[in-house]
Structures are given as structure tokens and as C-alpha cells.
Amino acid sequence: MTPPTSPQSNHSSTEHSPLLGTDPQPRKQSDLNHSQRRVQRHVLGLVMVALVLVNFSFNVTEAAWVRLYESVICHSFYAIADPSVIGKDGKIAERLCKIGPVQEELALLQGWQTFVNTLPGLFLAIPYGMLADRFGRKPFLLLGTVSLFFRFLWIAIVCAFPRIFPIRWILFQGLTSIFGGGTIVTSALVFVMVSDVTLPDQRVNFYFVLQALEFATSIISPPFGSVLMERNIWIPIILGTSTLVFICFLILTVSETLGALGAHADPPLPADKTGTPLTGSGHRFLSPSPPSTPSPSSSSSASTSPPTRPHTSTTKPLSLLSRLTKSFPLLSFLFADLRILFLLFSLLPFAFGETANELFLQYISARYNIPLSRCAYFFSLRAGISVLVLTLVLPYLAVFLIHRFHYNTLSKDIVLARLSFSITAIGTMIQALASSISVFTIGLMVAALGVGVAALVKCLLARLVHENELARTFTVMGLVQTVGILVAAPVEAELLQAGLRQGGPWVGLPFGVAGALFTATAGGMWVLRIKEETKRPATSRRPGMDEEEDMETDR
């Protein structure tokens, strides 16, 4: 038997090595032995089941949480303002809770809930990623799932005992994200584990499967939760929380994936390591596309070889600080081209759009006087349209532009990005101005047609940066989106509060602001020009969006 070749004999990593190394002979599925294939099937199956169940637990409880918050706030308000409306069973009719003071407090609560759930991930994503690269993915996926369970449990306790705990105490749920990094880290780990047990030519297909599972769960779970809510509001909450307990036991049976296919397994693709902008809403496990935050595998590709000597105690305390300090000069290329900066920040409107969607249920219920249990069906409608767009509309348009108008790949991506931004802007403005639920539904359907914009922006960025800069670019994109959510969450809550005080069409102010930002970004996208040319060298030049040589898009 030939002894295994040391990875170091074929591959040597230094601080000057490219982040995205390539294997001259990529591994194939046929190169895996029986044990590796068995681990691959085992991990992929269990991870996908866990993904479906986590998304189910969030989707089935979403409307129930909002209604529970509203009922607690409503009871507190009428206990002082008009106790006569409180029934003998302690309940208040939902229609009486649609008044300004109750809805304003609810908007504030939801906005800051998004903030506190997102904030820990901003600071803990990279440290937890480094730990996962060293000690394995499974312990931190389990830790993150356990923290989700305690988040649900804490909220349920506060809402179940409103005479003991003020409703705003649910904001302490953010402390649970310290253990595991919150949904930002947990969602990234799912994609990293899939990357660990798949080969490069397989990963894109498996990512599409993950997206399809997320959308499928979003179609089915909200209506199911609505049916359960009509029986008792606590049924979907107990079901969702219990599901998280089951997932914890399920993760215990998953094999560790770090090095599962051998030390010389191919590193994940750039998009696999950082992903795209999930939603990062803090209440969903996965966004419709791979996570937009720094992935826990961000340093794995440069550290596949085992260390030649153990780390000494003098270097350990400085490792994280030194890595972060050295990373700042490595980002100077981002400022070499104004188009790169524009594309990086072009997804900021989605932060406002996502936080507006956090207030989605409350907005529909308050403005159109619809019970919250029925509002959840709009989630299914939006998810269904997203599936159709990703699987049918965008692929068909891509083929149509290439074969009918003879567009090249770059021109096709630019046109689709322009259309996606413009359609999203139109749909969001319709939602903001809609005076009836039917018009709002039309706006919702139109806005959902722009679901592919994040992937298109990533394709355009890949045209402007060197391969060695791509992972850093996507990492910065994730950080920009996370910071955007942190800013947008309280701002959108304040906007909804202001709109509720003014009444009438002003209630749509959060969607109006998001629509204005989408409109401005769509305008910038229409003047953006990228030539079909060889990728610029890593030592960047400084072109701007208005330079003469870049004003024509080749077909």
C-alpha cells in the first residue's frame, strides 16, 4: 500500500499565498472511498433535515410571536385605559389592538429585536469561524442551535408571565446569541459543512437544493402555523420550540465534517465561504441565498495542512488581533474602483427591505385590519413566487437574452441586475402606497420578482476583482449588509411608529423609504458600465464609473 502523501509535500501555505488556491487535479466523486461516500451521504442527509426543521420552527411561529407580543402590549394598555374591554378570560378582541399606541410599541419592540439578535453576530462571526476551523463545525452548530432554543424559551417565559416580566425584557434574547454567534454563524456553518463533504463540481447544485428546501419550507410552514394559531396561539410556539430540541439531538448524530474528505480536499468556492445577505434579519435561519456574513470556513482553505510544530503560548493571545490588524491593508483594492464600492453598497437597500419585512405582518394587520393568523399566508405567496423566479423566470430570461439578442454573459448579468433592481423598487413603492390589500398583494408579487439580485451583484463583482480578492470582497459585502441591518432595524421601527401616529398612507413609510433607496440604487445600476475584458490585476488601477473607457458594455 502506498503511504499517503503529506499535504505539505504538494501544497505550502504562507501569508502571501492566494486565498483561493486551486488544485491542478481537482478531485472527483469517483476518487472518494466507500467510507468517505458514506460520511458524505450521512452528513448531507442529516444537515438537510436539520435545515428544513429549523426553518420550519421559525416559519411556523413567526405570526404567533407577533400576535403574542401584540396581545401582551394590548392587555397592558387597556388595563389602564379601559379595563372594561378585557373579557372574563383575560382576552381582548384582536381588532381592538390595532390602535396607534399598541402598534407603535409593537413596532419599536420588533425593530430592536432585530437589532439585538444581529449585533452579536457582527462581532462573533470571525472568532467563532476561527474556532470552528480549529475544533470542528459540529460543536458550534450544536451550540448555536441550543442558543436558538433558549431564545425561544426566554421569549415564551416573558410573554407567559406579563405580570412578572415587562414585555421589553424579551430583548434580553440577544444575550443567547453570545453562545454560538446567533443565526449568522449557525447558518454559515450549515453551508460550510456542506462544503466540507462535497467536491467543487457538486457544491453549486447542493446550494440550490438548500435554497429550494428553504423556500419550500416557507411555502408550507406559515399556513400551517396560521391554522394552529386559530386553535390556540401557544400551539405553534410549543411546536416550534420542541422542534429545536429535536434538532439538537439530531445534530449529535451528525459526523464531524472538518477534514471529512481528507486533508487535501478542495477548498470551498468563494461564494460558498461567505455567501450572499439571509436574510440576515435575525429571525430566519437561512436567507433565500447563502449567508452573507463571514463564514466559519474563511480561513480553512489556507490551513488545510497540519502545522509543523505546535503553537506556543506566546503566540496564541496575539493570533486573532494580529490577523485582524493585517487584514486592513489587504482591503485597499476595494477603493481602487468606484464601481466595486457601488456594487458593495448596492445591497444596503435590502437591509431596509428586510427590516421592513420584519414589520411585514404587523404592517398588513394594522393597515388593512386583517387578523395576524391570516397575514402569514402572504409569506407563502412571496416564497412561491421566489421559487418560480429562481427556477423558471431568470433562467429563461438568461437564455432569451443570449440567443435572441446575442448578449454575452456579462451583458446578460448587467441587464438582469438592472431589471431586478428596478422591479424591486416598483414593487416596494406599490406596497408603500397601496390603499387596499389587493393593491398591496400586487406590489408584493412584483417586488418578489427581484429575488435574484444578490446573486447577480456577486457575478458583477467577480468581473471587477481579482480571484485572490474575491473572498475578501464577499466578506466585506456580508459585513456591510449586517451593519445595514443594525442601522435599518431601529430606523424602520421609528418610521412605522411615525406613520402610525400620522395615520392613512403614512403607515407605509418604512416601505416608502426602502422603495426610495431601491430607486436610487436602480438608477446607479443603469449608469454602471463594465467592459468585457480581462480581469484587472491585483495591483489595482483607479477607474471610476464615469471613465470614458468603461462607458460601453460589449455585447
PDB file of C-alpha atoms in Angstrom, residues 368 434-443:
ATOM      1  CA  TYR A 368     -55.744  46.622   6.420  1.00  0.00           C
ATOM      2  CA  ALA A 434     -51.295  50.650  -1.567  1.00  0.00           C
ATOM      3  CA  SER A 435     -54.637  51.720  -0.147  1.00  0.00           C
ATOM      4  CA  SER A 436     -56.144  48.235  -0.327  1.00  0.00           C
ATOM      5  CA  ILE A 437     -54.902  44.735   0.364  1.00  0.00           C
ATOM      6  CA  SER A 438     -55.386  43.739  -3.279  1.00  0.00           C
ATOM      7  CA  VAL A 439     -53.053  46.509  -4.478  1.00  0.00           C
ATOM      8  CA  PHE A 440     -50.567  45.593  -1.750  1.00  0.00           C
ATOM      9  CA  THR A 441     -50.623  41.995  -2.954  1.00  0.00           C
ATOM     10  CA  ILE A 442     -49.767  43.152  -6.465  1.00  0.00           C
ATOM     11  CA  GLY A 443     -46.825  45.127  -5.074  1.00  0.00           C
TER      12      GLY A 443
END
